[in-house]
Amino acid sequence: MSGAETPAIAAIGIVGGGQLALMLAEAAAQQGVELHVQTPSTDDPATGLATAVVMADLADADATRRLGAGCRAISFENEWLDLEALAPLAAEGLMFRPSLAALEPLVNKRRQRELLERLHLPSPRWWPLDQLQGRLALDPAASAGDGAPADGSTSEAAIAVNPMASLGYPLMAKAATGGYDGKGTVLIPDQPALEALLERVEPADWILEEFVDFDQEFALVACRDGSGEVGWFPLACTHQHQQVCDWVFAPAQVEHAVEALARNVAASILASLDYVGVLSIEFFYGSGGLLVNELAPRTHNSGHYTIEACAASQFDQQVRIVSGAPLASTDLLVPGALMVNLLGLGQSGGQEAERLAALSQLSGSHVHWYGKRESRPWRKLGHLTVLLESNNPPDLEQEAARRLAEIRAIWPLPSAPAP
Ligand code: ADP
């Protein structure tokens, strides 16, 4: 444990008032730390528990200045930030945790990919969309025609003209900023779809990457305190349905070397950015090994299970770090945990109160309801964590599968396609 830095003011500020801010406020209340939020609506989940609320748009930097006035440091619930607008506040002495400099490579998916390249960390092959404009003359499919190698592979000449020829279709196109839950992520099956995308979007704001045929998705929540001490929660296995997180199971049943690589990836990023705070990393895992998909400079849906399953949760750690305290233990206290998201069911749903009552009756279950005013289909309305008991790994996975079936029988996934 690192040396304690005594907090001068036991108050921290969070820009955002959603479920992450709500769970930070719960952790702060337990630690006796005041938590102030900046959020545009009194109905937002965190407003009821926050010690003070600055009612303002999240992008309102003057409001963030006011938020910071009573706080030791400021942190964010969301990474799509206007760092230029915040820079004067840092110059005036307002402390951001993580710092604006550490956030700079993380607030944009293109910059994230550049950071991963600089650090030689494994990630999908990618290309900035604007560098492709005017270079699509050679269709990757067509490159198998005249002049292509007889074995059907893509010729070097083809790749030189059109770098996408080395990737082939399908591809994934991603908006560099503003995406979440698959919004801003588009599957590109062929060249006409790519040309249509180029017409439709501002290419400088998009990247293209290879479609990864992964077997599993993993997520790791890591943290680093003000003295440079690093902690990692157990690697978790995540499952997405229509690109929205459906459930998370921890600890992921992988070889030690895979988890060690994930921890090394996190430590490299944290140390190279002198990052202070909680950082979440999403991975693809399959025949190509472990590849970093996305970085989130904050607490994350994949770490909600830590509230009940670990000695200190991801929210406890973030509150500690932002208020100047050292990290606490990230140890898993139970054999395993399953976290299931409760997504808005729309008109096909209804009976939320009855469903919630039934979920809370399940053994070892902990229901979190975010109290959102509007229950749109696919919106994350709450989650449920069940603590697992099997000590033998194959039994643990079977137990998780049984529990998931039980939960989904009460609260199914939305039937309509994700918006
Ligand atoms: P978001 O920021 O919206 O969460 P992600 O990049 O995490 O976007 O993508 C959402 C989901 O889409 C991922 O969890 C994964 O299931 C799928 N996905 C994203 N990128 C790729 C890819 N390159 N290849 C295959 N599937 C992908």
GROMACS .gro file of C-alpha atoms and ligand atoms in nm:
model
  446
    1MET     CA    1   0.000   0.000   0.000
    2SER     CA    2   0.138   0.341  -0.091
    3GLY     CA    3   0.183   0.629   0.154
    4ALA     CA    4  -0.140   0.814   0.225
    5GLU     CA    5  -0.180   1.165   0.090
    6THR     CA    6  -0.415   1.343   0.336
    7PRO     CA    7  -0.707   1.496   0.145
    8ALA     CA    8  -0.724   1.872   0.200
    9ILE     CA    9  -1.093   1.890   0.111
   10ALA     CA   10  -1.307   1.578   0.147
   11ALA     CA   11  -1.512   1.665  -0.162
   12ILE     CA   12  -1.473   1.557  -0.522
   13GLY     CA   13  -1.652   1.668  -0.838
   14ILE     CA   14  -1.793   1.451  -1.115
   15VAL     CA   15  -1.896   1.588  -1.453
   16GLY     CA   16  -2.198   1.368  -1.529
   17GLY     CA   17  -2.502   1.250  -1.338
   18GLY     CA   18  -2.579   0.906  -1.481
   19GLN     CA   19  -2.545   0.559  -1.328
   20LEU     CA   20  -2.166   0.572  -1.300
   21ALA     CA   21  -2.193   0.898  -1.103
   22LEU     CA   22  -2.469   0.740  -0.892
   23MET     CA   23  -2.249   0.443  -0.798
   24LEU     CA   24  -1.956   0.680  -0.731
   25ALA     CA   25  -2.186   0.878  -0.501
   26GLU     CA   26  -2.279   0.557  -0.316
   27ALA     CA   27  -1.909   0.473  -0.270
   28ALA     CA   28  -1.830   0.831  -0.164
   29ALA     CA   29  -2.108   0.829   0.097
   30GLN     CA   30  -1.962   0.511   0.249
   31GLN     CA   31  -1.619   0.675   0.266
   32GLY     CA   32  -1.746   1.002   0.412
   33VAL     CA   33  -1.638   1.192   0.100
   34GLU     CA   34  -1.869   1.459  -0.041
   35LEU     CA   35  -1.948   1.414  -0.408
   36HIS     CA   36  -2.068   1.707  -0.620
   37VAL     CA   37  -2.201   1.653  -0.972
   38GLN     CA   38  -2.247   1.865  -1.284
   39THR     CA   39  -2.546   1.742  -1.480
   40PRO     CA   40  -2.818   1.902  -1.695
   41SER     CA   41  -3.127   1.753  -1.531
   42THR     CA   42  -3.255   1.718  -1.175
   43ASP     CA   43  -3.391   1.377  -1.279
   44ASP     CA   44  -3.050   1.227  -1.353
   45PRO     CA   45  -2.967   0.919  -1.142
   46ALA     CA   46  -2.690   1.075  -0.929
   47THR     CA   47  -2.870   1.394  -0.826
   48GLY     CA   48  -3.053   1.237  -0.533
   49LEU     CA   49  -2.736   1.117  -0.361
   50ALA     CA   50  -2.490   1.390  -0.461
   51THR     CA   51  -2.399   1.638  -0.186
   52ALA     CA   52  -2.429   1.928  -0.433
   53VAL     CA   53  -2.550   1.960  -0.792
   54VAL     CA   54  -2.430   2.215  -1.049
   55MET     CA   55  -2.716   2.214  -1.294
   56ALA     CA   56  -2.555   2.263  -1.634
   57ASP     CA   57  -2.476   2.098  -1.962
   58LEU     CA   58  -2.179   1.858  -1.938
   59ALA     CA   59  -1.983   2.063  -2.193
   60ASP     CA   60  -2.024   2.388  -1.998
   61ALA     CA   61  -1.667   2.462  -1.884
   62ASP     CA   62  -1.775   2.763  -1.672
   63ALA     CA   63  -2.002   2.529  -1.479
   64THR     CA   64  -1.709   2.289  -1.434
   65ARG     CA   65  -1.512   2.581  -1.287
   66ARG     CA   66  -1.795   2.633  -1.036
   67LEU     CA   67  -1.807   2.260  -0.964
   68GLY     CA   68  -1.434   2.262  -0.896
   69ALA     CA   69  -1.450   2.555  -0.654
   70GLY     CA   70  -1.552   2.335  -0.362
   71CYS     CA   71  -1.370   2.020  -0.463
   72ARG     CA   72  -1.022   1.874  -0.427
   73ALA     CA   73  -1.030   1.738  -0.784
   74ILE     CA   74  -1.265   1.676  -1.077
   75SER     CA   75  -1.329   1.355  -1.267
   76PHE     CA   76  -1.554   1.264  -1.559
   77GLU     CA   77  -1.827   1.011  -1.618
   78ASN     CA   78  -1.784   1.023  -1.994
   79GLU     CA   79  -1.475   1.057  -2.216
   80TRP     CA   80  -1.609   1.267  -2.502
   81LEU     CA   81  -1.460   1.589  -2.365
   82ASP     CA   82  -1.365   1.927  -2.503
   83LEU     CA   83  -1.014   1.941  -2.358
   84GLU     CA   84  -0.942   2.282  -2.511
   85ALA     CA   85  -1.231   2.436  -2.321
   86LEU     CA   86  -1.108   2.274  -1.997
   87ALA     CA   87  -0.740   2.370  -2.038
   88PRO     CA   88  -0.782   2.721  -1.886
   89LEU     CA   89  -0.934   2.565  -1.573
   90ALA     CA   90  -0.630   2.342  -1.528
   91ALA     CA   91  -0.407   2.646  -1.582
   92GLU     CA   92  -0.598   2.823  -1.302
   93GLY     CA   93  -0.505   2.535  -1.069
   94LEU     CA   94  -0.810   2.310  -1.087
   95MET     CA   95  -0.699   1.948  -1.047
   96PHE     CA   96  -0.834   1.687  -1.289
   97ARG     CA   97  -0.801   1.317  -1.210
   98PRO     CA   98  -0.694   1.177  -1.454
   99SER     CA   99  -0.513   1.492  -1.572
  100LEU     CA  100  -0.616   1.653  -1.901
  101ALA     CA  101  -0.276   1.552  -2.046
  102ALA     CA  102  -0.342   1.186  -1.959
  103LEU     CA  103  -0.693   1.209  -2.108
  104GLU     CA  104  -0.573   1.368  -2.432
  105PRO     CA  105  -0.490   1.040  -2.618
  106LEU     CA  106  -0.801   0.866  -2.479
  107VAL     CA  107  -1.088   1.101  -2.569
  108ASN     CA  108  -1.087   1.001  -2.934
  109LYS     CA  109  -1.076   0.650  -3.084
  110ARG     CA  110  -0.826   0.755  -3.350
  111ARG     CA  111  -0.589   0.890  -3.086
  112GLN     CA  112  -0.641   0.572  -2.884
  113ARG     CA  113  -0.523   0.365  -3.181
  114GLU     CA  114  -0.221   0.595  -3.226
  115LEU     CA  115  -0.133   0.555  -2.858
  116LEU     CA  116  -0.157   0.176  -2.881
  117GLU     CA  117   0.073   0.182  -3.186
  118ARG     CA  118   0.325   0.406  -3.008
  119LEU     CA  119   0.333   0.167  -2.713
  120HIS     CA  120   0.347  -0.141  -2.943
  121LEU     CA  121   0.038  -0.284  -2.777
  122PRO     CA  122  -0.165  -0.539  -2.975
  123SER     CA  123  -0.478  -0.396  -3.140
  124PRO     CA  124  -0.677  -0.453  -3.461
  125ARG     CA  125  -0.524  -0.321  -3.785
  126TRP     CA  126  -0.684   0.013  -3.861
  127TRP     CA  127  -0.681   0.305  -4.101
  128PRO     CA  128  -0.793   0.671  -4.064
  129LEU     CA  129  -1.090   0.713  -4.299
  130ASP     CA  130  -0.969   1.050  -4.432
  131GLN     CA  131  -0.646   0.894  -4.556
  132LEU     CA  132  -0.851   0.667  -4.775
  133GLN     CA  133  -1.034   0.934  -4.968
  134GLY     CA  134  -0.949   0.912  -5.337
  135ARG     CA  135  -0.761   0.585  -5.288
  136LEU     CA  136  -1.045   0.342  -5.332
  137ALA     CA  137  -0.978   0.307  -5.705
  138LEU     CA  138  -0.855  -0.044  -5.651
  139ASP     CA  139  -1.127  -0.259  -5.503
  140PRO     CA  140  -0.983  -0.529  -5.274
  141ALA     CA  141  -1.214  -0.781  -5.441
  142ALA     CA  142  -1.104  -0.662  -5.785
  143SER     CA  143  -0.742  -0.688  -5.679
  144ALA     CA  144  -0.771  -1.064  -5.720
  145GLY     CA  145  -0.813  -0.999  -6.095
  146ASP     CA  146  -0.554  -0.877  -6.350
  147GLY     CA  147  -0.204  -0.857  -6.215
  148ALA     CA  148  -0.294  -1.023  -5.885
  149PRO     CA  149  -0.077  -1.310  -5.763
  150ALA     CA  150  -0.194  -1.646  -5.900
  151ASP     CA  151  -0.246  -1.781  -5.546
  152GLY     CA  152  -0.533  -1.534  -5.497
  153SER     CA  153  -0.352  -1.326  -5.232
  154THR     CA  154  -0.355  -0.948  -5.256
  155SER     CA  155  -0.061  -0.807  -5.448
  156GLU     CA  156   0.176  -0.557  -5.290
  157ALA     CA  157   0.093  -0.314  -5.571
  158ALA     CA  158  -0.275  -0.335  -5.478
  159ILE     CA  159  -0.196  -0.263  -5.114
  160ALA     CA  160   0.021   0.035  -5.207
  161VAL     CA  161  -0.265   0.194  -5.403
  162ASN     CA  162  -0.538   0.103  -5.159
  163PRO     CA  163  -0.429  -0.002  -4.809
  164MET     CA  164  -0.774  -0.150  -4.746
  165ALA     CA  165  -0.685  -0.422  -4.996
  166SER     CA  166  -0.471  -0.583  -4.725
  167LEU     CA  167  -0.764  -0.593  -4.483
  168GLY     CA  168  -1.046  -0.707  -4.710
  169TYR     CA  169  -1.416  -0.693  -4.618
  170PRO     CA  170  -1.606  -0.688  -4.389
  171LEU     CA  171  -1.460  -0.391  -4.204
  172MET     CA  172  -1.570  -0.197  -3.897
  173ALA     CA  173  -1.608   0.180  -3.924
  174LYS     CA  174  -1.607   0.376  -3.602
  175ALA     CA  175  -1.679   0.737  -3.516
  176ALA     CA  176  -1.371   0.874  -3.338
  177THR     CA  177  -1.583   1.045  -3.073
  178GLY     CA  178  -1.926   1.020  -2.918
  179GLY     CA  179  -1.989   0.646  -2.968
  180TYR     CA  180  -2.125   0.418  -2.697
  181ASP     CA  181  -2.314   0.087  -2.691
  182GLY     CA  182  -2.239   0.036  -3.060
  183LYS     CA  183  -2.375   0.379  -3.162
  184GLY     CA  184  -2.107   0.515  -3.394
  185THR     CA  185  -1.991   0.165  -3.495
  186VAL     CA  186  -2.092   0.049  -3.846
  187LEU     CA  187  -2.026  -0.284  -4.015
  188ILE     CA  188  -1.899  -0.227  -4.369
  189PRO     CA  189  -1.966  -0.541  -4.575
  190ASP     CA  190  -1.828  -0.423  -4.909
  191GLN     CA  191  -1.685  -0.137  -5.113
  192PRO     CA  192  -2.021   0.027  -5.203
  193ALA     CA  193  -2.099   0.050  -4.830
  194LEU     CA  194  -1.759   0.209  -4.771
  195GLU     CA  195  -1.818   0.459  -5.052
  196ALA     CA  196  -2.161   0.541  -4.906
  197LEU     CA  197  -2.004   0.597  -4.565
  198LEU     CA  198  -1.746   0.831  -4.717
  199GLU     CA  199  -2.034   1.034  -4.865
  200ARG     CA  200  -2.232   1.038  -4.541
  201VAL     CA  201  -1.977   1.123  -4.269
  202GLU     CA  202  -1.687   1.361  -4.208
  203PRO     CA  203  -1.398   1.120  -4.284
  204ALA     CA  204  -1.156   1.299  -4.047
  205ASP     CA  205  -1.384   1.196  -3.761
  206TRP     CA  206  -1.389   0.824  -3.843
  207ILE     CA  207  -1.155   0.525  -3.847
  208LEU     CA  208  -1.179   0.193  -4.024
  209GLU     CA  209  -1.052  -0.128  -3.875
  210GLU     CA  210  -1.035  -0.495  -3.956
  211PHE     CA  211  -1.331  -0.709  -3.852
  212VAL     CA  212  -1.198  -0.930  -3.574
  213ASP     CA  213  -1.333  -1.283  -3.568
  214PHE     CA  214  -1.290  -1.316  -3.193
  215ASP     CA  215  -1.392  -1.608  -2.972
  216GLN     CA  216  -1.450  -1.401  -2.661
  217GLU     CA  217  -1.444  -1.043  -2.536
  218PHE     CA  218  -1.268  -0.956  -2.212
  219ALA     CA  219  -1.245  -0.640  -2.005
  220LEU     CA  220  -0.997  -0.533  -1.743
  221VAL     CA  221  -1.051  -0.250  -1.497
  222ALA     CA  222  -0.721  -0.114  -1.364
  223CYS     CA  223  -0.635   0.179  -1.142
  224ARG     CA  224  -0.336   0.391  -1.044
  225ASP     CA  225  -0.317   0.624  -0.746
  226GLY     CA  226  -0.136   0.953  -0.696
  227SER     CA  227   0.178   0.779  -0.573
  228GLY     CA  228   0.198   0.560  -0.886
  229GLU     CA  229   0.076   0.236  -0.731
  230VAL     CA  230  -0.115   0.022  -0.982
  231GLY     CA  231  -0.401  -0.221  -0.910
  232TRP     CA  232  -0.602  -0.454  -1.133
  233PHE     CA  233  -0.939  -0.616  -1.084
  234PRO     CA  234  -0.979  -0.970  -1.216
  235LEU     CA  235  -1.007  -1.002  -1.594
  236ALA     CA  236  -1.377  -1.035  -1.682
  237CYS     CA  237  -1.548  -1.202  -1.978
  238THR     CA  238  -1.807  -0.973  -2.138
  239HIS     CA  239  -2.091  -1.061  -2.371
  240GLN     CA  240  -2.251  -0.810  -2.606
  241HIS     CA  241  -2.593  -0.846  -2.770
  242GLN     CA  242  -2.638  -0.619  -3.072
  243GLN     CA  243  -2.322  -0.439  -2.952
  244VAL     CA  244  -2.472  -0.359  -2.611
  245CYS     CA  245  -2.327  -0.523  -2.298
  246ASP     CA  246  -2.560  -0.808  -2.199
  247TRP     CA  247  -2.364  -0.979  -1.917
  248VAL     CA  248  -2.020  -0.991  -1.753
  249PHE     CA  249  -1.865  -1.297  -1.585
  250ALA     CA  250  -1.560  -1.283  -1.360
  251PRO     CA  251  -1.300  -1.412  -1.325
  252ALA     CA  252  -1.255  -1.495  -1.697
  253GLN     CA  253  -1.149  -1.858  -1.730
  254VAL     CA  254  -0.823  -1.803  -1.919
  255GLU     CA  255  -0.463  -1.910  -1.891
  256HIS     CA  256  -0.256  -1.710  -1.651
  257ALA     CA  257  -0.043  -1.575  -1.940
  258VAL     CA  258  -0.346  -1.410  -2.102
  259GLU     CA  259  -0.443  -1.229  -1.782
  260ALA     CA  260  -0.078  -1.132  -1.727
  261LEU     CA  261  -0.064  -0.980  -2.078
  262ALA     CA  262  -0.385  -0.785  -2.012
  263ARG     CA  263  -0.236  -0.652  -1.687
  264ASN     CA  264   0.086  -0.555  -1.865
  265VAL     CA  265  -0.111  -0.368  -2.131
  266ALA     CA  266  -0.290  -0.175  -1.855
  267ALA     CA  267   0.031  -0.102  -1.663
  268SER     CA  268   0.206   0.024  -1.980
  269ILE     CA  269  -0.078   0.264  -2.058
  270LEU     CA  270  -0.114   0.386  -1.699
  271ALA     CA  271   0.258   0.445  -1.650
  272SER     CA  272   0.325   0.598  -1.992
  273LEU     CA  273   0.045   0.855  -1.944
  274ASP     CA  274   0.121   0.914  -1.574
  275TYR     CA  275  -0.249   0.833  -1.542
  276VAL     CA  276  -0.415   0.876  -1.201
  277GLY     CA  277  -0.760   0.717  -1.174
  278VAL     CA  278  -0.955   0.412  -1.291
  279LEU     CA  279  -0.896   0.297  -1.651
  280SER     CA  280  -1.101   0.031  -1.830
  281ILE     CA  281  -0.979  -0.173  -2.126
  282GLU     CA  282  -1.188  -0.388  -2.360
  283PHE     CA  283  -1.019  -0.675  -2.543
  284PHE     CA  284  -1.092  -0.920  -2.824
  285TYR     CA  285  -0.952  -1.269  -2.771
  286GLY     CA  286  -0.922  -1.544  -3.031
  287SER     CA  287  -0.679  -1.705  -3.273
  288GLY     CA  288  -0.502  -1.367  -3.314
  289GLY     CA  289  -0.435  -1.359  -2.938
  290LEU     CA  290  -0.536  -1.068  -2.720
  291LEU     CA  291  -0.613  -0.738  -2.901
  292VAL     CA  292  -0.712  -0.409  -2.736
  293ASN     CA  293  -1.048  -0.291  -2.871
  294GLU     CA  294  -1.118   0.018  -2.666
  295LEU     CA  295  -0.995   0.225  -2.373
  296ALA     CA  296  -1.230   0.409  -2.135
  297PRO     CA  297  -1.070   0.655  -1.890
  298ARG     CA  298  -1.328   0.590  -1.619
  299THR     CA  299  -1.525   0.329  -1.431
  300HIS     CA  300  -1.702   0.088  -1.664
  301ASN     CA  301  -2.004  -0.140  -1.701
  302SER     CA  302  -1.767  -0.439  -1.709
  303GLY     CA  303  -1.656  -0.353  -1.352
  304HIS     CA  304  -1.996  -0.327  -1.183
  305TYR     CA  305  -1.955  -0.679  -1.040
  306THR     CA  306  -1.669  -0.545  -0.820
  307ILE     CA  307  -1.924  -0.372  -0.590
  308GLU     CA  308  -2.023  -0.699  -0.427
  309ALA     CA  309  -1.744  -0.933  -0.539
  310CYS     CA  310  -1.425  -0.743  -0.450
  311ALA     CA  311  -1.271  -0.602  -0.132
  312ALA     CA  312  -1.300  -0.248  -0.272
  313SER     CA  313  -1.502  -0.178  -0.589
  314GLN     CA  314  -1.402   0.018  -0.900
  315PHE     CA  315  -1.614   0.305  -0.760
  316ASP     CA  316  -1.441   0.289  -0.419
  317GLN     CA  317  -1.103   0.309  -0.594
  318GLN     CA  318  -1.201   0.605  -0.809
  319VAL     CA  319  -1.336   0.797  -0.508
  320ARG     CA  320  -1.019   0.716  -0.312
  321ILE     CA  321  -0.786   0.819  -0.593
  322VAL     CA  322  -0.968   1.144  -0.678
  323SER     CA  323  -0.986   1.240  -0.309
  324GLY     CA  324  -0.612   1.171  -0.265
  325ALA     CA  325  -0.624   0.841  -0.075
  326PRO     CA  326  -0.414   0.537  -0.168
  327LEU     CA  327  -0.557   0.236  -0.351
  328ALA     CA  328  -0.736  -0.029  -0.151
  329SER     CA  329  -0.734  -0.405  -0.221
  330THR     CA  330  -0.884  -0.522  -0.552
  331ASP     CA  331  -0.903  -0.884  -0.428
  332LEU     CA  332  -1.193  -1.102  -0.538
  333LEU     CA  333  -1.373  -1.219  -0.222
  334VAL     CA  334  -1.591  -1.490  -0.380
  335PRO     CA  335  -1.528  -1.771  -0.634
  336GLY     CA  336  -1.694  -1.566  -0.909
  337ALA     CA  337  -1.967  -1.322  -1.005
  338LEU     CA  338  -2.215  -1.269  -1.287
  339MET     CA  339  -2.341  -0.919  -1.368
  340VAL     CA  340  -2.646  -0.888  -1.593
  341ASN     CA  341  -2.766  -0.559  -1.740
  342LEU     CA  342  -3.134  -0.472  -1.712
  343LEU     CA  343  -3.212  -0.302  -2.042
  344GLY     CA  344  -3.530  -0.108  -2.123
  345LEU     CA  345  -3.786  -0.347  -2.274
  346GLY     CA  346  -4.013  -0.092  -2.439
  347GLN     CA  347  -4.375  -0.179  -2.502
  348SER     CA  348  -4.308  -0.553  -2.508
  349GLY     CA  349  -4.191  -0.523  -2.146
  350GLY     CA  350  -4.387  -0.360  -1.868
  351GLN     CA  351  -4.425  -0.497  -1.516
  352GLU     CA  352  -4.087  -0.358  -1.416
  353ALA     CA  353  -4.173  -0.354  -1.045
  354GLU     CA  354  -4.282  -0.721  -1.052
  355ARG     CA  355  -3.972  -0.823  -1.245
  356LEU     CA  356  -3.745  -0.636  -1.003
  357ALA     CA  357  -3.916  -0.795  -0.702
  358ALA     CA  358  -3.863  -1.142  -0.855
  359LEU     CA  359  -3.495  -1.067  -0.930
  360SER     CA  360  -3.431  -0.952  -0.575
  361GLN     CA  361  -3.568  -1.287  -0.446
  362LEU     CA  362  -3.298  -1.484  -0.631
  363SER     CA  363  -3.030  -1.626  -0.402
  364GLY     CA  364  -2.704  -1.428  -0.384
  365SER     CA  365  -2.852  -1.149  -0.598
  366HIS     CA  366  -2.791  -0.775  -0.564
  367VAL     CA  367  -3.018  -0.551  -0.773
  368HIS     CA  368  -2.913  -0.196  -0.868
  369TRP     CA  369  -3.187   0.024  -1.013
  370TYR     CA  370  -3.069   0.357  -1.154
  371GLY     CA  371  -3.402   0.539  -1.121
  372LYS     CA  372  -3.399   0.680  -1.474
  373ARG     CA  373  -3.710   0.877  -1.559
  374GLU     CA  374  -3.749   0.739  -1.910
  375SER     CA  375  -3.744   0.368  -1.983
  376ARG     CA  376  -3.657   0.359  -2.354
  377PRO     CA  377  -3.592   0.020  -2.517
  378TRP     CA  378  -3.224  -0.085  -2.479
  379ARG     CA  379  -3.148   0.191  -2.226
  380LYS     CA  380  -2.942   0.064  -1.932
  381LEU     CA  381  -3.197   0.094  -1.648
  382GLY     CA  382  -3.021  -0.113  -1.386
  383HIS     CA  383  -2.811  -0.422  -1.332
  384LEU     CA  384  -2.802  -0.728  -1.117
  385THR     CA  385  -2.499  -0.908  -0.975
  386VAL     CA  386  -2.519  -1.265  -0.850
  387LEU     CA  387  -2.234  -1.405  -0.646
  388LEU     CA  388  -2.127  -1.753  -0.758
  389GLU     CA  389  -2.029  -2.034  -0.525
  390SER     CA  390  -1.859  -2.312  -0.724
  391ASN     CA  391  -1.492  -2.353  -0.646
  392ASN     CA  392  -1.410  -2.566  -0.948
  393PRO     CA  393  -1.371  -2.359  -1.272
  394PRO     CA  394  -1.586  -2.571  -1.510
  395ASP     CA  395  -1.864  -2.577  -1.248
  396LEU     CA  396  -1.834  -2.199  -1.208
  397GLU     CA  397  -1.908  -2.142  -1.578
  398GLN     CA  398  -2.203  -2.381  -1.563
  399GLU     CA  399  -2.333  -2.209  -1.252
  400ALA     CA  400  -2.310  -1.872  -1.432
  401ALA     CA  401  -2.498  -2.011  -1.735
  402ARG     CA  402  -2.774  -2.147  -1.507
  403ARG     CA  403  -2.805  -1.817  -1.321
  404LEU     CA  404  -2.816  -1.621  -1.648
  405ALA     CA  405  -3.104  -1.835  -1.777
  406GLU     CA  406  -3.289  -1.780  -1.448
  407ILE     CA  407  -3.242  -1.401  -1.471
  408ARG     CA  408  -3.330  -1.373  -1.840
  409ALA     CA  409  -3.652  -1.569  -1.774
  410ILE     CA  410  -3.754  -1.281  -1.545
  411TRP     CA  411  -3.599  -0.988  -1.733
  412PRO     CA  412  -3.539  -1.076  -2.100
  413LEU     CA  413  -3.335  -0.885  -2.353
  414PRO     CA  414  -3.539  -0.630  -2.552
  415SER     CA  415  -3.709  -0.792  -2.850
  416ALA     CA  416  -3.682  -0.492  -3.086
  417PRO     CA  417  -3.354  -0.434  -3.270
  418ALA     CA  418  -3.115  -0.196  -3.092
  419PRO     CA  419  -3.164   0.164  -3.208
  420ADP     P1  420  -1.867   0.130  -2.832
  420ADP     O1  421  -1.776   0.245  -2.806
  420ADP     O2  422  -1.996   0.169  -2.893
  420ADP     O3  423  -1.881   0.039  -2.711
  420ADP     P2  424  -1.698  -0.077  -2.944
  420ADP     O4  425  -1.579  -0.047  -3.024
  420ADP     O5  426  -1.673  -0.129  -2.806
  420ADP     O6  427  -1.796   0.047  -2.946
  420ADP     O7  428  -1.787  -0.182  -3.023
  420ADP     C1  429  -1.905  -0.240  -2.968
  420ADP     C2  430  -1.904  -0.390  -2.996
  420ADP     O8  431  -1.899  -0.411  -3.139
  420ADP     C3  432  -1.781  -0.463  -2.942
  420ADP     O9  433  -1.797  -0.500  -2.807
  420ADP     C4  434  -1.776  -0.585  -3.036
  420ADP    O10  435  -1.871  -0.682  -2.995
  420ADP     C5  436  -1.818  -0.525  -3.170
  420ADP     N1  437  -1.697  -0.481  -3.245
  420ADP     C6  438  -1.636  -0.360  -3.234
  420ADP     N2  439  -1.528  -0.354  -3.315
  420ADP     C7  440  -1.517  -0.472  -3.378
  420ADP     C8  441  -1.427  -0.529  -3.473
  420ADP     N3  442  -1.325  -0.458  -3.521
  420ADP     N4  443  -1.448  -0.655  -3.514
  420ADP     C9  444  -1.555  -0.727  -3.468
  420ADP     N5  445  -1.645  -0.680  -3.379
  420ADP    C10  446  -1.628  -0.555  -3.332
   0.00000   0.00000   0.00000
